[in-house]
Amino acid sequence: MPLLDGRVAVVTGGAQGIGLAIAAAFLREGASVVLGDLNPGTALADLGTDRVRVTRCDVTSGADVEALLATAVTEFGSVDVMVNNAGITRDASMRTMREEDFDQVIAVHLKGTWHGTRHAAAIMREQGRGSIVNISSLSGKVGMAGQTNYSAAKAGIIGLTKAAAKETARFGVRVNAIQPGLIRSPMTTAMPEKVWDQKMAEIPMARAGEPGEVAAVALFLASDLSSYMTGTTLEVTGGRFM
Ligand code: NAD
């Protein structure tokens, strides 16, 4: 039987990159999927099935995230999986970073994940089951120069994941996180070649990861294959900074 047969999943930032790969993997495994993105774009056409809905959602707004989850309940009847994936970067050294770029990155990643975790958990605890997958980053484990905003937000997501896992475990709700390393997506291919090459040199497997390789781990955490796991963080990094 497909791993997510009959389940309903919500993915934020699902219009491209890792989020879109996660949505595609979930659809292949039988789920219905609701994508929420600031720029929904052509994701719906790309996925080509009637088990998907796409809505505009800004994860910095609690009301938007609640509306996104309500769409899943109205259209498909439940929320069994929530993936908090939406993200941005606003890199600069700490000396030159503008305060608004710190605030915006914290708002999208950390507060956005809090909104998604909190509102999804409220629905899931009533159902007595659910799996929440939060997309952190290797930057949150080791701290990257030029990313005091992003590293702080991504480390914060790990604390949030563990605290939420403790609060919701007895209701059948699991909360886990993924820390991807260098993954080939629109976010990273915009990087200058020199920076890309520096990162490649740090990867024991000597290649960047593909969005589908993060999606496979998200699928594992979303499905019953990981039924006794909560509060954990899985690294998808080709061995970088192990
Ligand atoms: P991406 O830029 O390709 O996609 C991010 C998506 O999030 C876009 O569709 C964008 O429109 C959406 N988004 C941005 N702000 C939003 C908001 N306020 N509300 C809703 N949607 C919003 O990036 P990606 O590489 O696919 O990254 C996905 C996630 O994985 C992010 O959380 C990112 O930090 C994380 N990550 C990526 C890498 C990597 O190497 N690509 C590594 C570690 C972690």
PDB file of C-alpha atoms and ligand atoms in Angstrom:
ATOM      1  CA  MET A   1       0.000   0.000   0.000  1.00  0.00           C
ATOM      2  CA  PRO A   2       1.316   3.548  -0.696  1.00  0.00           C
ATOM      3  CA  LEU A   3       2.909   5.111   2.401  1.00  0.00           C
ATOM      4  CA  LEU A   4       0.434   8.027   2.655  1.00  0.00           C
ATOM      5  CA  ASP A   5      -2.655   6.362   1.206  1.00  0.00           C
ATOM      6  CA  GLY A   6      -5.702   8.536   1.988  1.00  0.00           C
ATOM      7  CA  ARG A   7      -3.732  11.015   4.113  1.00  0.00           C
ATOM      8  CA  VAL A   8      -3.961  14.797   3.759  1.00  0.00           C
ATOM      9  CA  ALA A   9      -0.763  16.861   3.792  1.00  0.00           C
ATOM     10  CA  VAL A  10      -0.123  20.598   3.892  1.00  0.00           C
ATOM     11  CA  VAL A  11       3.209  21.959   2.622  1.00  0.00           C
ATOM     12  CA  THR A  12       4.253  25.596   3.008  1.00  0.00           C
ATOM     13  CA  GLY A  13       6.579  27.161   0.439  1.00  0.00           C
ATOM     14  CA  GLY A  14       5.575  24.363  -1.902  1.00  0.00           C
ATOM     15  CA  ALA A  15       5.679  26.246  -5.207  1.00  0.00           C
ATOM     16  CA  GLN A  16       9.271  25.322  -6.043  1.00  0.00           C
ATOM     17  CA  GLY A  17      12.446  23.662  -4.818  1.00  0.00           C
ATOM     18  CA  ILE A  18      12.358  21.337  -1.814  1.00  0.00           C
ATOM     19  CA  GLY A  19       8.694  22.028  -0.962  1.00  0.00           C
ATOM     20  CA  LEU A  20       7.554  21.139  -4.472  1.00  0.00           C
ATOM     21  CA  ALA A  21       9.608  17.911  -4.375  1.00  0.00           C
ATOM     22  CA  ILE A  22       8.013  17.021  -1.019  1.00  0.00           C
ATOM     23  CA  ALA A  23       4.529  17.646  -2.432  1.00  0.00           C
ATOM     24  CA  ALA A  24       5.292  15.488  -5.477  1.00  0.00           C
ATOM     25  CA  ALA A  25       6.631  12.645  -3.292  1.00  0.00           C
ATOM     26  CA  PHE A  26       3.551  12.766  -1.044  1.00  0.00           C
ATOM     27  CA  LEU A  27       1.229  12.713  -4.079  1.00  0.00           C
ATOM     28  CA  ARG A  28       3.070   9.684  -5.483  1.00  0.00           C
ATOM     29  CA  GLU A  29       2.470   7.919  -2.148  1.00  0.00           C
ATOM     30  CA  GLY A  30      -1.287   8.492  -2.242  1.00  0.00           C
ATOM     31  CA  ALA A  31      -1.739  11.701  -0.208  1.00  0.00           C
ATOM     32  CA  SER A  32      -3.896  14.697  -1.061  1.00  0.00           C
ATOM     33  CA  VAL A  33      -1.787  17.848  -0.775  1.00  0.00           C
ATOM     34  CA  VAL A  34      -2.512  21.509  -0.093  1.00  0.00           C
ATOM     35  CA  LEU A  35       0.347  23.852  -0.980  1.00  0.00           C
ATOM     36  CA  GLY A  36       0.635  27.313   0.542  1.00  0.00           C
ATOM     37  CA  ASP A  37       3.094  29.783  -0.921  1.00  0.00           C
ATOM     38  CA  LEU A  38       3.650  33.514  -1.089  1.00  0.00           C
ATOM     39  CA  ASN A  39       4.010  33.094  -4.879  1.00  0.00           C
ATOM     40  CA  PRO A  40       1.944  30.031  -5.854  1.00  0.00           C
ATOM     41  CA  GLY A  41       3.099  30.250  -9.500  1.00  0.00           C
ATOM     42  CA  THR A  42       2.515  27.246 -11.696  1.00  0.00           C
ATOM     43  CA  ALA A  43       2.910  24.525  -9.062  1.00  0.00           C
ATOM     44  CA  LEU A  44      -0.586  23.189  -9.590  1.00  0.00           C
ATOM     45  CA  ALA A  45      -0.086  22.695 -13.351  1.00  0.00           C
ATOM     46  CA  ASP A  46       3.323  21.110 -12.733  1.00  0.00           C
ATOM     47  CA  LEU A  47       1.848  18.485 -10.420  1.00  0.00           C
ATOM     48  CA  GLY A  48      -1.056  17.679 -12.733  1.00  0.00           C
ATOM     49  CA  THR A  49      -3.529  15.868 -10.417  1.00  0.00           C
ATOM     50  CA  ASP A  50      -6.842  16.701  -8.756  1.00  0.00           C
ATOM     51  CA  ARG A  51      -5.498  15.622  -5.345  1.00  0.00           C
ATOM     52  CA  VAL A  52      -3.751  18.982  -4.977  1.00  0.00           C
ATOM     53  CA  ARG A  53      -4.855  22.505  -4.095  1.00  0.00           C
ATOM     54  CA  VAL A  54      -2.660  25.599  -4.141  1.00  0.00           C
ATOM     55  CA  THR A  55      -3.384  28.726  -2.131  1.00  0.00           C
ATOM     56  CA  ARG A  56      -1.565  31.964  -1.517  1.00  0.00           C
ATOM     57  CA  CYS A  57      -0.280  31.969   2.063  1.00  0.00           C
ATOM     58  CA  ASP A  58       2.211  34.151   3.900  1.00  0.00           C
ATOM     59  CA  VAL A  59       3.488  32.022   6.786  1.00  0.00           C
ATOM     60  CA  THR A  60       4.365  35.119   8.809  1.00  0.00           C
ATOM     61  CA  SER A  61       0.597  35.584   9.233  1.00  0.00           C
ATOM     62  CA  GLY A  62      -1.119  33.252  11.706  1.00  0.00           C
ATOM     63  CA  ALA A  63      -4.453  33.966   9.994  1.00  0.00           C
ATOM     64  CA  ASP A  64      -3.044  32.913   6.594  1.00  0.00           C
ATOM     65  CA  VAL A  65      -1.695  29.666   8.045  1.00  0.00           C
ATOM     66  CA  GLU A  66      -5.018  28.899   9.756  1.00  0.00           C
ATOM     67  CA  ALA A  67      -6.808  29.530   6.439  1.00  0.00           C
ATOM     68  CA  LEU A  68      -4.369  27.211   4.647  1.00  0.00           C
ATOM     69  CA  LEU A  69      -5.080  24.405   7.120  1.00  0.00           C
ATOM     70  CA  ALA A  70      -8.829  25.100   6.914  1.00  0.00           C
ATOM     71  CA  THR A  71      -8.600  24.605   3.135  1.00  0.00           C
ATOM     72  CA  ALA A  72      -7.181  21.124   3.723  1.00  0.00           C
ATOM     73  CA  VAL A  73     -10.003  20.248   6.133  1.00  0.00           C
ATOM     74  CA  THR A  74     -12.714  21.678   3.862  1.00  0.00           C
ATOM     75  CA  GLU A  75     -11.394  20.195   0.634  1.00  0.00           C
ATOM     76  CA  PHE A  76     -10.027  16.845   1.843  1.00  0.00           C
ATOM     77  CA  GLY A  77     -11.396  16.280   5.374  1.00  0.00           C
ATOM     78  CA  SER A  78      -8.333  16.383   7.675  1.00  0.00           C
ATOM     79  CA  VAL A  79      -4.724  17.428   8.212  1.00  0.00           C
ATOM     80  CA  ASP A  80      -2.553  14.352   8.779  1.00  0.00           C
ATOM     81  CA  VAL A  81       0.809  15.839   7.800  1.00  0.00           C
ATOM     82  CA  MET A  82       2.130  19.396   8.055  1.00  0.00           C
ATOM     83  CA  VAL A  83       5.461  20.382   6.501  1.00  0.00           C
ATOM     84  CA  ASN A  84       6.799  23.791   7.537  1.00  0.00           C
ATOM     85  CA  ASN A  85       9.170  24.440   4.651  1.00  0.00           C
ATOM     86  CA  ALA A  86       8.714  28.062   3.459  1.00  0.00           C
ATOM     87  CA  GLY A  87      11.953  29.981   3.569  1.00  0.00           C
ATOM     88  CA  ILE A  88      14.048  32.933   2.466  1.00  0.00           C
ATOM     89  CA  THR A  89      17.628  34.091   2.912  1.00  0.00           C
ATOM     90  CA  ARG A  90      18.822  37.642   3.518  1.00  0.00           C
ATOM     91  CA  ASP A  91      22.561  37.018   3.947  1.00  0.00           C
ATOM     92  CA  ALA A  92      25.001  39.687   5.130  1.00  0.00           C
ATOM     93  CA  SER A  93      27.760  39.929   7.699  1.00  0.00           C
ATOM     94  CA  MET A  94      26.515  40.840  11.174  1.00  0.00           C
ATOM     95  CA  ARG A  95      28.285  44.193  10.785  1.00  0.00           C
ATOM     96  CA  THR A  96      26.298  45.120   7.660  1.00  0.00           C
ATOM     97  CA  MET A  97      23.004  43.240   8.102  1.00  0.00           C
ATOM     98  CA  ARG A  98      19.969  45.503   8.254  1.00  0.00           C
ATOM     99  CA  GLU A  99      17.686  44.982  11.238  1.00  0.00           C
ATOM    100  CA  GLU A 100      14.714  44.390   8.922  1.00  0.00           C
ATOM    101  CA  ASP A 101      16.586  41.517   7.258  1.00  0.00           C
ATOM    102  CA  PHE A 102      17.125  39.909  10.651  1.00  0.00           C
ATOM    103  CA  ASP A 103      13.454  40.375  11.561  1.00  0.00           C
ATOM    104  CA  GLN A 104      12.147  39.108   8.211  1.00  0.00           C
ATOM    105  CA  VAL A 105      14.176  35.896   8.276  1.00  0.00           C
ATOM    106  CA  ILE A 106      13.106  35.197  11.867  1.00  0.00           C
ATOM    107  CA  ALA A 107       9.478  35.941  10.932  1.00  0.00           C
ATOM    108  CA  VAL A 108       9.384  33.594   7.922  1.00  0.00           C
ATOM    109  CA  HIS A 109      11.343  30.663   9.369  1.00  0.00           C
ATOM    110  CA  LEU A 110      10.862  30.710  13.112  1.00  0.00           C
ATOM    111  CA  LYS A 111       7.504  32.390  13.548  1.00  0.00           C
ATOM    112  CA  GLY A 112       6.185  30.782  10.353  1.00  0.00           C
ATOM    113  CA  THR A 113       7.120  27.354  11.700  1.00  0.00           C
ATOM    114  CA  TRP A 114       5.550  28.211  15.044  1.00  0.00           C
ATOM    115  CA  HIS A 115       2.289  29.196  13.335  1.00  0.00           C
ATOM    116  CA  GLY A 116       2.310  26.023  11.256  1.00  0.00           C
ATOM    117  CA  THR A 117       3.201  23.710  14.134  1.00  0.00           C
ATOM    118  CA  ARG A 118       0.738  25.283  16.532  1.00  0.00           C
ATOM    119  CA  HIS A 119      -2.282  25.432  14.234  1.00  0.00           C
ATOM    120  CA  ALA A 120      -1.667  21.994  12.686  1.00  0.00           C
ATOM    121  CA  ALA A 121      -1.181  20.434  16.131  1.00  0.00           C
ATOM    122  CA  ALA A 122      -4.525  21.879  17.278  1.00  0.00           C
ATOM    123  CA  ILE A 123      -6.296  20.010  14.454  1.00  0.00           C
ATOM    124  CA  MET A 124      -4.205  16.847  14.814  1.00  0.00           C
ATOM    125  CA  ARG A 125      -4.744  16.429  18.550  1.00  0.00           C
ATOM    126  CA  GLU A 126      -8.504  16.379  17.950  1.00  0.00           C
ATOM    127  CA  GLN A 127      -7.952  13.665  15.319  1.00  0.00           C
ATOM    128  CA  GLY A 128      -5.663  11.748  17.703  1.00  0.00           C
ATOM    129  CA  ARG A 129      -2.887  11.503  15.103  1.00  0.00           C
ATOM    130  CA  GLY A 130      -0.614  13.564  12.895  1.00  0.00           C
ATOM    131  CA  SER A 131       2.960  14.183  11.836  1.00  0.00           C
ATOM    132  CA  ILE A 132       4.627  17.593  11.625  1.00  0.00           C
ATOM    133  CA  VAL A 133       7.916  17.969   9.724  1.00  0.00           C
ATOM    134  CA  ASN A 134       9.896  21.168  10.198  1.00  0.00           C
ATOM    135  CA  ILE A 135      12.609  22.104   7.706  1.00  0.00           C
ATOM    136  CA  SER A 136      15.610  23.452   9.598  1.00  0.00           C
ATOM    137  CA  SER A 137      19.114  23.638   8.073  1.00  0.00           C
ATOM    138  CA  LEU A 138      22.679  22.613   8.714  1.00  0.00           C
ATOM    139  CA  SER A 139      23.202  26.362   9.316  1.00  0.00           C
ATOM    140  CA  GLY A 140      21.185  25.904  12.500  1.00  0.00           C
ATOM    141  CA  LYS A 141      23.579  23.194  13.682  1.00  0.00           C
ATOM    142  CA  VAL A 142      26.957  24.771  12.950  1.00  0.00           C
ATOM    143  CA  GLY A 143      26.178  28.486  12.337  1.00  0.00           C
ATOM    144  CA  MET A 144      27.247  29.945   8.987  1.00  0.00           C
ATOM    145  CA  ALA A 145      29.128  33.239   8.628  1.00  0.00           C
ATOM    146  CA  GLY A 146      26.882  35.755   6.876  1.00  0.00           C
ATOM    147  CA  GLN A 147      23.779  34.087   8.265  1.00  0.00           C
ATOM    148  CA  THR A 148      23.322  35.242  11.864  1.00  0.00           C
ATOM    149  CA  ASN A 149      19.610  35.683  11.054  1.00  0.00           C
ATOM    150  CA  TYR A 150      19.119  32.366   9.223  1.00  0.00           C
ATOM    151  CA  SER A 151      21.304  30.278  11.575  1.00  0.00           C
ATOM    152  CA  ALA A 152      19.429  31.654  14.606  1.00  0.00           C
ATOM    153  CA  ALA A 153      16.046  30.939  13.034  1.00  0.00           C
ATOM    154  CA  LYS A 154      17.030  27.428  11.940  1.00  0.00           C
ATOM    155  CA  ALA A 155      18.502  26.583  15.370  1.00  0.00           C
ATOM    156  CA  GLY A 156      15.328  27.983  16.941  1.00  0.00           C
ATOM    157  CA  ILE A 157      13.259  25.571  14.857  1.00  0.00           C
ATOM    158  CA  ILE A 158      15.054  22.661  16.567  1.00  0.00           C
ATOM    159  CA  GLY A 159      14.107  23.924  20.042  1.00  0.00           C
ATOM    160  CA  LEU A 160      10.560  24.601  18.870  1.00  0.00           C
ATOM    161  CA  THR A 161      10.330  21.079  17.389  1.00  0.00           C
ATOM    162  CA  LYS A 162      11.443  19.423  20.642  1.00  0.00           C
ATOM    163  CA  ALA A 163       9.165  21.543  22.854  1.00  0.00           C
ATOM    164  CA  ALA A 164       6.166  20.953  20.589  1.00  0.00           C
ATOM    165  CA  ALA A 165       6.954  17.223  20.428  1.00  0.00           C
ATOM    166  CA  LYS A 166       6.821  17.060  24.225  1.00  0.00           C
ATOM    167  CA  GLU A 167       3.521  18.939  24.364  1.00  0.00           C
ATOM    168  CA  THR A 168       1.760  16.856  21.716  1.00  0.00           C
ATOM    169  CA  ALA A 169       3.148  13.306  22.029  1.00  0.00           C
ATOM    170  CA  ARG A 170       0.363  12.070  24.290  1.00  0.00           C
ATOM    171  CA  PHE A 171      -2.219  13.147  21.696  1.00  0.00           C
ATOM    172  CA  GLY A 172      -0.681  10.987  18.962  1.00  0.00           C
ATOM    173  CA  VAL A 173       1.036  13.913  17.268  1.00  0.00           C
ATOM    174  CA  ARG A 174       4.708  13.600  16.260  1.00  0.00           C
ATOM    175  CA  VAL A 175       6.967  16.581  15.517  1.00  0.00           C
ATOM    176  CA  ASN A 176      10.364  16.099  13.845  1.00  0.00           C
ATOM    177  CA  ALA A 177      12.864  18.209  11.919  1.00  0.00           C
ATOM    178  CA  ILE A 178      15.193  17.863   8.938  1.00  0.00           C
ATOM    179  CA  GLN A 179      18.497  19.668   8.545  1.00  0.00           C
ATOM    180  CA  PRO A 180      19.407  19.724   4.830  1.00  0.00           C
ATOM    181  CA  GLY A 181      22.908  20.663   3.741  1.00  0.00           C
ATOM    182  CA  LEU A 182      23.604  22.051   0.264  1.00  0.00           C
ATOM    183  CA  ILE A 183      20.591  21.152  -1.903  1.00  0.00           C
ATOM    184  CA  ARG A 184      20.242  22.161  -5.551  1.00  0.00           C
ATOM    185  CA  SER A 185      17.192  24.502  -5.606  1.00  0.00           C
ATOM    186  CA  PRO A 186      16.330  28.020  -6.800  1.00  0.00           C
ATOM    187  CA  MET A 187      17.525  29.255  -3.354  1.00  0.00           C
ATOM    188  CA  THR A 188      21.056  27.888  -3.816  1.00  0.00           C
ATOM    189  CA  THR A 189      21.603  28.046  -7.568  1.00  0.00           C
ATOM    190  CA  ALA A 190      21.418  31.846  -7.203  1.00  0.00           C
ATOM    191  CA  MET A 191      24.658  31.605  -5.172  1.00  0.00           C
ATOM    192  CA  PRO A 192      27.934  32.958  -6.655  1.00  0.00           C
ATOM    193  CA  GLU A 193      30.009  30.098  -8.167  1.00  0.00           C
ATOM    194  CA  LYS A 194      32.881  30.710  -5.735  1.00  0.00           C
ATOM    195  CA  VAL A 195      30.640  30.263  -2.685  1.00  0.00           C
ATOM    196  CA  TRP A 196      29.079  27.135  -4.224  1.00  0.00           C
ATOM    197  CA  ASP A 197      32.550  25.620  -4.815  1.00  0.00           C
ATOM    198  CA  GLN A 198      33.632  26.384  -1.231  1.00  0.00           C
ATOM    199  CA  LYS A 199      30.606  24.520   0.108  1.00  0.00           C
ATOM    200  CA  MET A 200      31.168  21.567  -2.252  1.00  0.00           C
ATOM    201  CA  ALA A 201      34.666  21.146  -0.843  1.00  0.00           C
ATOM    202  CA  GLU A 202      33.148  20.534   2.617  1.00  0.00           C
ATOM    203  CA  ILE A 203      30.914  17.644   1.502  1.00  0.00           C
ATOM    204  CA  PRO A 204      32.338  14.115   1.950  1.00  0.00           C
ATOM    205  CA  MET A 205      29.984  12.769  -0.739  1.00  0.00           C
ATOM    206  CA  ALA A 206      31.413  15.475  -3.067  1.00  0.00           C
ATOM    207  CA  ARG A 207      28.096  16.561  -4.540  1.00  0.00           C
ATOM    208  CA  ALA A 208      25.082  18.710  -3.738  1.00  0.00           C
ATOM    209  CA  GLY A 209      21.856  16.993  -2.735  1.00  0.00           C
ATOM    210  CA  GLU A 210      18.722  17.004  -4.875  1.00  0.00           C
ATOM    211  CA  PRO A 211      15.317  18.215  -3.564  1.00  0.00           C
ATOM    212  CA  GLY A 212      13.984  14.671  -3.992  1.00  0.00           C
ATOM    213  CA  GLU A 213      16.565  13.412  -1.488  1.00  0.00           C
ATOM    214  CA  VAL A 214      15.136  15.742   1.182  1.00  0.00           C
ATOM    215  CA  ALA A 215      11.611  14.790   0.101  1.00  0.00           C
ATOM    216  CA  ALA A 216      12.385  11.095   0.710  1.00  0.00           C
ATOM    217  CA  VAL A 217      13.302  11.843   4.332  1.00  0.00           C
ATOM    218  CA  ALA A 218      10.231  14.074   4.762  1.00  0.00           C
ATOM    219  CA  LEU A 219       8.148  11.146   3.453  1.00  0.00           C
ATOM    220  CA  PHE A 220       9.738   8.832   6.034  1.00  0.00           C
ATOM    221  CA  LEU A 221       8.947  11.272   8.865  1.00  0.00           C
ATOM    222  CA  ALA A 222       5.425  11.935   7.547  1.00  0.00           C
ATOM    223  CA  SER A 223       4.564   8.241   7.273  1.00  0.00           C
ATOM    224  CA  ASP A 224       4.070   5.457   9.789  1.00  0.00           C
ATOM    225  CA  LEU A 225       7.582   4.173   8.970  1.00  0.00           C
ATOM    226  CA  SER A 226       8.733   6.621  11.682  1.00  0.00           C
ATOM    227  CA  SER A 227       5.859   5.875  14.097  1.00  0.00           C
ATOM    228  CA  TYR A 228       8.100   5.757  17.214  1.00  0.00           C
ATOM    229  CA  MET A 229      10.071   8.920  16.414  1.00  0.00           C
ATOM    230  CA  THR A 230       9.331  12.363  17.783  1.00  0.00           C
ATOM    231  CA  GLY A 231      11.476  15.387  18.642  1.00  0.00           C
ATOM    232  CA  THR A 232      14.298  14.152  16.394  1.00  0.00           C
ATOM    233  CA  THR A 233      16.402  15.949  13.795  1.00  0.00           C
ATOM    234  CA  LEU A 234      17.595  14.095  10.679  1.00  0.00           C
ATOM    235  CA  GLU A 235      20.562  15.471   8.702  1.00  0.00           C
ATOM    236  CA  VAL A 236      20.445  15.233   4.883  1.00  0.00           C
ATOM    237  CA  THR A 237      23.884  16.570   4.080  1.00  0.00           C
ATOM    238  CA  GLY A 238      26.056  14.059   2.209  1.00  0.00           C
ATOM    239  CA  GLY A 239      28.048  13.837   5.441  1.00  0.00           C
ATOM    240  CA  ARG A 240      28.891  17.559   5.670  1.00  0.00           C
ATOM    241  CA  PHE A 241      29.618  18.749   9.244  1.00  0.00           C
ATOM    242  CA  MET A 242      28.614  15.364  10.691  1.00  0.00           C
TER     243      MET A 242
HETATM  244  P1  NAD B   1      13.290  28.083  -2.522  1.00  0.00           P
HETATM  245  O1  NAD B   1      13.647  29.518  -2.439  1.00  0.00           O
HETATM  246  O2  NAD B   1      13.527  27.354  -3.788  1.00  0.00           O
HETATM  247  O3  NAD B   1      11.753  27.881  -2.119  1.00  0.00           O
HETATM  248  C1  NAD B   1      11.205  28.518  -0.991  1.00  0.00           C
HETATM  249  C2  NAD B   1       9.730  28.727  -1.199  1.00  0.00           C
HETATM  250  O4  NAD B   1       9.210  29.391  -0.038  1.00  0.00           O
HETATM  251  C3  NAD B   1       9.406  29.630  -2.410  1.00  0.00           C
HETATM  252  O5  NAD B   1       8.410  29.020  -3.220  1.00  0.00           O
HETATM  253  C4  NAD B   1       8.889  30.921  -1.762  1.00  0.00           C
HETATM  254  O6  NAD B   1       7.917  31.615  -2.556  1.00  0.00           O
HETATM  255  C5  NAD B   1       8.302  30.402  -0.456  1.00  0.00           C
HETATM  256  N1  NAD B   1       8.181  31.440   0.560  1.00  0.00           N
HETATM  257  C6  NAD B   1       9.081  32.391   0.904  1.00  0.00           C
HETATM  258  N2  NAD B   1       8.589  33.189   1.865  1.00  0.00           N
HETATM  259  C7  NAD B   1       7.342  32.732   2.142  1.00  0.00           C
HETATM  260  C8  NAD B   1       6.326  33.133   3.054  1.00  0.00           C
HETATM  261  N3  NAD B   1       6.481  34.200   3.862  1.00  0.00           N
HETATM  262  N4  NAD B   1       5.173  32.423   3.088  1.00  0.00           N
HETATM  263  C9  NAD B   1       4.985  31.363   2.249  1.00  0.00           C
HETATM  264  N5  NAD B   1       5.889  30.952   1.355  1.00  0.00           N
HETATM  265  C10 NAD B   1       7.073  31.625   1.310  1.00  0.00           C
HETATM  266  O7  NAD B   1      14.076  27.374  -1.336  1.00  0.00           O
HETATM  267  P2  NAD B   1      14.398  25.815  -1.049  1.00  0.00           P
HETATM  268  O8  NAD B   1      15.830  25.622  -1.273  1.00  0.00           O
HETATM  269  O9  NAD B   1      13.407  24.939  -1.704  1.00  0.00           O
HETATM  270  O10 NAD B   1      14.175  25.822   0.536  1.00  0.00           O
HETATM  271  C11 NAD B   1      13.084  25.203   1.182  1.00  0.00           C
HETATM  272  C12 NAD B   1      13.390  25.123   2.668  1.00  0.00           C
HETATM  273  O11 NAD B   1      14.575  24.344   2.850  1.00  0.00           O
HETATM  274  C13 NAD B   1      13.670  26.484   3.311  1.00  0.00           C
HETATM  275  O12 NAD B   1      13.148  26.504   4.618  1.00  0.00           O
HETATM  276  C14 NAD B   1      15.191  26.519   3.348  1.00  0.00           C
HETATM  277  O13 NAD B   1      15.653  27.394   4.343  1.00  0.00           O
HETATM  278  C15 NAD B   1      15.495  25.078   3.631  1.00  0.00           C
HETATM  279  N6  NAD B   1      16.860  24.676   3.286  1.00  0.00           N
HETATM  280  C16 NAD B   1      17.298  24.729   2.008  1.00  0.00           C
HETATM  281  C17 NAD B   1      18.606  24.329   1.728  1.00  0.00           C
HETATM  282  C18 NAD B   1      19.155  24.333   0.332  1.00  0.00           C
HETATM  283  O14 NAD B   1      20.373  24.079   0.179  1.00  0.00           O
HETATM  284  N7  NAD B   1      18.371  24.594  -0.697  1.00  0.00           N
HETATM  285  C19 NAD B   1      19.433  23.882   2.757  1.00  0.00           C
HETATM  286  C20 NAD B   1      18.948  23.850   4.059  1.00  0.00           C
HETATM  287  C21 NAD B   1      17.644  24.235   4.307  1.00  0.00           C
END
